[in-house]
mmCIF file of C-alpha atoms in Angstrom:
data_model
loop_
_atom_site.group_PDB
_atom_site.id
_atom_site.type_symbol
_atom_site.label_atom_id
_atom_site.label_comp_id
_atom_site.label_asym_id
_atom_site.label_seq_id
_atom_site.Cartn_x
_atom_site.Cartn_y
_atom_site.Cartn_z
ATOM 1 C CA MET B 787 2.340 -23.165 11.732
ATOM 2 C CA SER B 788 0.832 -22.930 8.319
ATOM 3 C CA SER B 789 0.052 -19.229 8.207
ATOM 4 C CA GLU B 790 2.680 -16.616 7.523
ATOM 5 C CA LEU B 791 1.445 -14.245 10.222
ATOM 6 C CA VAL B 792 -0.218 -15.018 13.520
ATOM 7 C CA GLN B 793 -2.287 -12.701 15.708
ATOM 8 C CA HIS B 794 -0.389 -12.168 18.956
ATOM 9 C CA ARG B 795 -2.368 -12.399 22.199
ATOM 10 C CA ASN B 796 -0.917 -9.267 23.782
ATOM 11 C CA GLY B 797 -2.119 -6.061 22.179
ATOM 12 C CA GLY B 798 -3.298 -7.528 18.878
ATOM 13 C CA ILE B 799 0.143 -7.316 17.275
ATOM 14 C CA ILE B 800 0.656 -9.419 14.171
ATOM 15 C CA LEU B 801 3.751 -11.620 14.475
ATOM 16 C CA PRO B 802 5.478 -13.854 11.936
ATOM 17 C CA ALA B 803 4.519 -17.469 12.598
ATOM 18 C CA LEU B 804 8.144 -18.452 13.218
ATOM 19 C CA ILE B 805 8.280 -15.994 16.126
ATOM 20 C CA ALA B 806 4.783 -16.716 17.457
ATOM 21 C CA GLN B 807 5.494 -20.444 17.719
ATOM 22 C CA GLU B 808 8.342 -19.683 20.129
ATOM 23 C CA GLY B 809 5.878 -18.257 22.674
ATOM 24 C CA ASP B 810 5.002 -14.972 24.315
ATOM 25 C CA ARG B 811 8.552 -14.147 25.474
ATOM 26 C CA ALA B 812 9.857 -14.429 21.898
ATOM 27 C CA GLY B 813 6.931 -12.393 20.608
ATOM 28 C CA ARG B 814 7.552 -9.652 23.132
ATOM 29 C CA ARG B 815 11.274 -9.661 22.361
ATOM 30 C CA PHE B 816 10.540 -9.425 18.616
ATOM 31 C CA VAL B 817 8.274 -6.412 19.134
ATOM 32 C CA GLU B 818 10.849 -4.782 21.432
ATOM 33 C CA PHE B 819 13.484 -5.178 18.724
ATOM 34 C CA PHE B 820 11.490 -3.031 16.318
ATOM 35 C CA THR B 821 10.194 -0.535 18.871
ATOM 36 C CA ALA B 822 12.973 -0.091 21.433
ATOM 37 C CA GLN B 823 16.121 -1.148 19.604
ATOM 38 C CA ILE B 824 15.658 0.580 16.222
ATOM 39 C CA ARG B 825 14.857 4.268 16.592
ATOM 40 C CA ASN B 826 15.046 5.467 12.981
ATOM 41 C CA PRO B 827 11.706 4.876 11.186
ATOM 42 C CA ASN B 828 13.402 4.312 7.813
ATOM 43 C CA THR B 829 15.776 1.733 9.287
ATOM 44 C CA ARG B 830 12.855 0.133 11.115
ATOM 45 C CA ALA B 831 10.913 -0.230 7.842
ATOM 46 C CA ALA B 832 13.900 -1.576 5.907
ATOM 47 C CA TYR B 833 14.842 -4.042 8.654
ATOM 48 C CA GLY B 834 11.201 -5.081 9.030
ATOM 49 C CA HIS B 835 11.061 -5.941 5.336
ATOM 50 C CA ALA B 836 14.394 -7.797 5.470
ATOM 51 C CA VAL B 837 13.548 -9.780 8.599
ATOM 52 C CA GLY B 838 10.066 -10.600 7.288
ATOM 53 C CA GLN B 839 11.508 -11.979 4.057
ATOM 54 C CA PHE B 840 14.084 -14.045 5.959
ATOM 55 C CA LEU B 841 11.495 -15.490 8.360
ATOM 56 C CA ARG B 842 9.193 -16.428 5.454
ATOM 57 C CA TRP B 843 12.152 -18.147 3.777
ATOM 58 C CA CYS B 844 12.837 -20.100 6.995
ATOM 59 C CA GLU B 845 9.183 -21.062 7.381
ATOM 60 C CA GLU B 846 9.036 -22.388 3.808
ATOM 61 C CA ARG B 847 11.917 -24.705 4.730
ATOM 62 C CA ARG B 848 10.310 -25.707 8.047
ATOM 63 C CA LEU B 849 13.101 -24.123 10.079
ATOM 64 C CA THR B 850 12.551 -22.707 13.561
ATOM 65 C CA LEU B 851 14.608 -20.280 15.607
ATOM 66 C CA GLN B 852 15.837 -23.243 17.623
ATOM 67 C CA THR B 853 16.910 -25.310 14.583
ATOM 68 C CA LEU B 854 18.415 -22.443 12.606
ATOM 69 C CA GLU B 855 22.121 -22.962 11.836
ATOM 70 C CA PRO B 856 24.809 -20.905 10.087
ATOM 71 C CA ILE B 857 24.560 -23.044 6.940
ATOM 72 C CA ALA B 858 20.876 -22.119 6.548
ATOM 73 C CA VAL B 859 21.608 -18.404 6.982
ATOM 74 C CA ALA B 860 24.435 -18.708 4.438
ATOM 75 C CA ALA B 861 22.085 -20.477 2.006
ATOM 76 C CA TYR B 862 19.587 -17.626 2.384
ATOM 77 C CA VAL B 863 22.317 -15.061 1.672
ATOM 78 C CA GLU B 864 23.438 -17.001 -1.421
ATOM 79 C CA GLU B 865 19.889 -17.335 -2.727
ATOM 80 C CA LEU B 866 19.129 -13.669 -2.094
ATOM 81 C CA GLY B 867 22.347 -12.696 -3.896
ATOM 82 C CA LYS B 868 21.053 -14.249 -7.125
ATOM 83 C CA SER B 869 18.223 -11.734 -7.417
ATOM 84 C CA ARG B 870 19.305 -8.716 -5.362
ATOM 85 C CA ALA B 871 22.114 -6.170 -5.339
ATOM 86 C CA LYS B 872 25.068 -6.763 -3.020
ATOM 87 C CA SER B 873 24.108 -3.740 -0.905
ATOM 88 C CA THR B 874 20.611 -5.164 -0.406
ATOM 89 C CA VAL B 875 21.994 -8.558 0.586
ATOM 90 C CA LYS B 876 24.331 -6.911 3.104
ATOM 91 C CA GLN B 877 21.442 -4.925 4.573
ATOM 92 C CA HIS B 878 19.279 -8.053 4.887
ATOM 93 C CA LEU B 879 22.103 -9.939 6.593
ATOM 94 C CA ALA B 880 22.727 -7.020 8.974
ATOM 95 C CA ALA B 881 19.033 -6.971 9.926
ATOM 96 C CA VAL B 882 18.962 -10.740 10.512
ATOM 97 C CA LYS B 883 22.173 -10.652 12.573
ATOM 98 C CA MET B 884 20.890 -7.786 14.684
ATOM 99 C CA LEU B 885 17.525 -9.465 15.341
ATOM 100 C CA LEU B 886 19.136 -12.769 16.264
ATOM 101 C CA ASP B 887 21.620 -10.990 18.558
ATOM 102 C CA TRP B 888 18.614 -9.376 20.251
ATOM 103 C CA MET B 889 17.026 -12.820 20.639
ATOM 104 C CA VAL B 890 20.246 -14.187 22.177
ATOM 105 C CA THR B 891 20.499 -11.361 24.738
ATOM 106 C CA GLY B 892 16.837 -11.954 25.580
ATOM 107 C CA GLN B 893 17.597 -15.657 26.117
ATOM 108 C CA ILE B 894 15.192 -16.790 23.398
ATOM 109 C CA ILE B 895 17.928 -18.673 21.515
ATOM 110 C CA PRO B 896 21.326 -19.781 22.895
ATOM 111 C CA VAL B 897 23.572 -18.531 20.059
ATOM 112 C CA ASN B 898 23.273 -16.357 16.970
ATOM 113 C CA PRO B 899 23.514 -18.634 13.910
ATOM 114 C CA ALA B 900 24.171 -15.632 11.650
ATOM 115 C CA THR B 901 27.289 -14.401 13.469
ATOM 116 C CA SER B 902 29.766 -16.382 11.366
ATOM 117 C CA VAL B 903 27.987 -15.766 8.039
ATOM 118 C CA ARG B 904 29.710 -13.254 5.782
ATOM 119 C CA GLY B 905 27.882 -11.159 3.261
ATOM 120 C CA PRO B 906 29.077 -10.348 -0.237
ATOM 121 C CA LYS B 907 32.007 -7.999 -0.642
ATOM 122 C CA HIS B 908 30.648 -4.608 -1.605
ATOM 123 C CA VAL B 909 32.884 -1.577 -2.027
ATOM 124 C CA VAL B 910 31.454 1.764 -3.078
ATOM 125 C CA VAL B 911 34.044 3.558 -5.187
ATOM 126 C CA LYS B 912 31.781 6.352 -6.333
ATOM 127 C CA GLY B 913 28.673 7.467 -4.518
ATOM 128 C CA LEU B 914 25.328 7.567 -6.257
ATOM 129 C CA THR B 915 24.302 10.903 -4.793
ATOM 130 C CA PRO B 916 24.676 13.680 -7.354
ATOM 131 C CA TYR B 917 26.325 16.895 -6.226
ATOM 132 C CA LEU B 918 26.325 20.484 -7.433
ATOM 133 C CA SER B 919 29.306 22.044 -9.150
ATOM 134 C CA ALA B 920 30.691 25.194 -7.511
ATOM 135 C CA GLU B 921 29.069 27.270 -10.262
ATOM 136 C CA ASP B 922 25.665 25.593 -9.811
ATOM 137 C CA ALA B 923 25.896 26.064 -6.031
ATOM 138 C CA ARG B 924 26.590 29.800 -6.457
ATOM 139 C CA THR B 925 23.704 30.115 -8.907
ATOM 140 C CA LEU B 926 21.349 28.351 -6.508
ATOM 141 C CA LEU B 927 22.407 30.438 -3.507
ATOM 142 C CA ASN B 928 22.227 33.691 -5.481
ATOM 143 C CA SER B 929 18.691 32.831 -6.609
ATOM 144 C CA ILE B 930 17.440 32.972 -3.009
ATOM 145 C CA GLU B 931 16.390 36.464 -1.943
ATOM 146 C CA PRO B 932 18.328 37.451 1.223
ATOM 147 C CA ALA B 933 16.043 40.428 1.988
ATOM 148 C CA THR B 934 13.562 38.330 3.989
ATOM 149 C CA LEU B 935 13.993 36.186 7.075
ATOM 150 C CA LEU B 936 12.775 33.108 5.155
ATOM 151 C CA GLY B 937 15.236 33.831 2.368
ATOM 152 C CA LEU B 938 18.122 34.092 4.821
ATOM 153 C CA ARG B 939 17.062 30.850 6.506
ATOM 154 C CA ASP B 940 16.774 28.967 3.214
ATOM 155 C CA ARG B 941 20.082 30.335 2.002
ATOM 156 C CA ALA B 942 21.818 29.287 5.217
ATOM 157 C CA LEU B 943 20.333 25.774 5.136
ATOM 158 C CA ILE B 944 21.233 25.178 1.514
ATOM 159 C CA ALA B 945 24.722 26.651 1.987
ATOM 160 C CA VAL B 946 25.426 24.351 4.944
ATOM 161 C CA MET B 947 24.213 21.289 3.019
ATOM 162 C CA THR B 948 26.117 22.255 -0.125
ATOM 163 C CA TYR B 949 29.449 22.983 1.525
ATOM 164 C CA SER B 950 29.421 20.347 4.255
ATOM 165 C CA PHE B 951 27.711 17.468 2.374
ATOM 166 C CA ALA B 952 25.601 16.985 5.506
ATOM 167 C CA ARG B 953 22.308 15.150 5.424
ATOM 168 C CA VAL B 954 19.129 17.202 5.406
ATOM 169 C CA THR B 955 18.046 15.793 8.770
ATOM 170 C CA ALA B 956 21.392 16.687 10.361
ATOM 171 C CA VAL B 957 21.184 20.290 9.148
ATOM 172 C CA LEU B 958 17.546 20.661 10.176
ATOM 173 C CA SER B 959 18.305 19.423 13.690
ATOM 174 C CA MET B 960 21.032 22.016 14.256
ATOM 175 C CA THR B 961 20.635 24.765 16.849
ATOM 176 C CA VAL B 962 22.328 28.162 17.052
ATOM 177 C CA ASP B 963 24.918 26.675 19.450
ATOM 178 C CA ASP B 964 25.982 24.208 16.748
ATOM 179 C CA TYR B 965 27.695 27.070 14.878
ATOM 180 C CA TYR B 966 30.576 28.144 17.094
ATOM 181 C CA ALA B 967 34.012 29.755 17.078
ATOM 182 C CA ASN B 968 37.066 27.602 17.665
ATOM 183 C CA GLY B 969 40.012 29.958 17.773
ATOM 184 C CA LYS B 970 40.000 31.921 14.522
ATOM 185 C CA LYS B 971 37.850 29.368 12.726
ATOM 186 C CA TRP B 972 34.097 28.868 12.821
ATOM 187 C CA ARG B 973 32.808 25.302 13.035
ATOM 188 C CA LEU B 974 29.565 23.427 12.556
ATOM 189 C CA ARG B 975 28.474 20.631 14.879
ATOM 190 C CA LEU B 976 26.356 18.102 12.985
ATOM 191 C CA HIS B 977 24.398 15.320 14.622
ATOM 192 C CA GLU B 978 24.587 12.621 11.969
ATOM 193 C CA LYS B 979 23.070 9.183 12.182
ATOM 194 C CA GLY B 980 25.285 6.661 13.905
#
């Protein structure tokens, strides 16, 4: 197929040409991957970008899902590593592996050609997220007026995030039952991603 995207017959969904040429079952499986398999919208967007870039790369080289081999996936990873950070390359490879696994379980392709491909070694020694010093945390918490219900709520939310290093979404999804006594200690139950 010469075009990068093809209009899918069912529901007007736009599919990458590489997927569309495999037929309706592959198209449906591709859509299911992004709608049923990946629940987080941020992950869905990032994986969509990564998979789209990989499929365009394959199409430029006249590869199909059926002819795709580990050496081609490895070549893509190597080429991507010349212009992107190691963490980005690892994320792209994870997205490709996950999609191809989904295609294998849906019996679109017999084996996942990305399974044996290893990404670049990437070890994070120091996180990029800045954190508050104890003094800055006290200053921030003391600046919130505890005389109002909103002030108490904001102070509690910021205190939990500051002292637990929890993600904003995990703290915001907490309920009253997630703060509970365990013997003499009080504990927080956080529902983190993964």
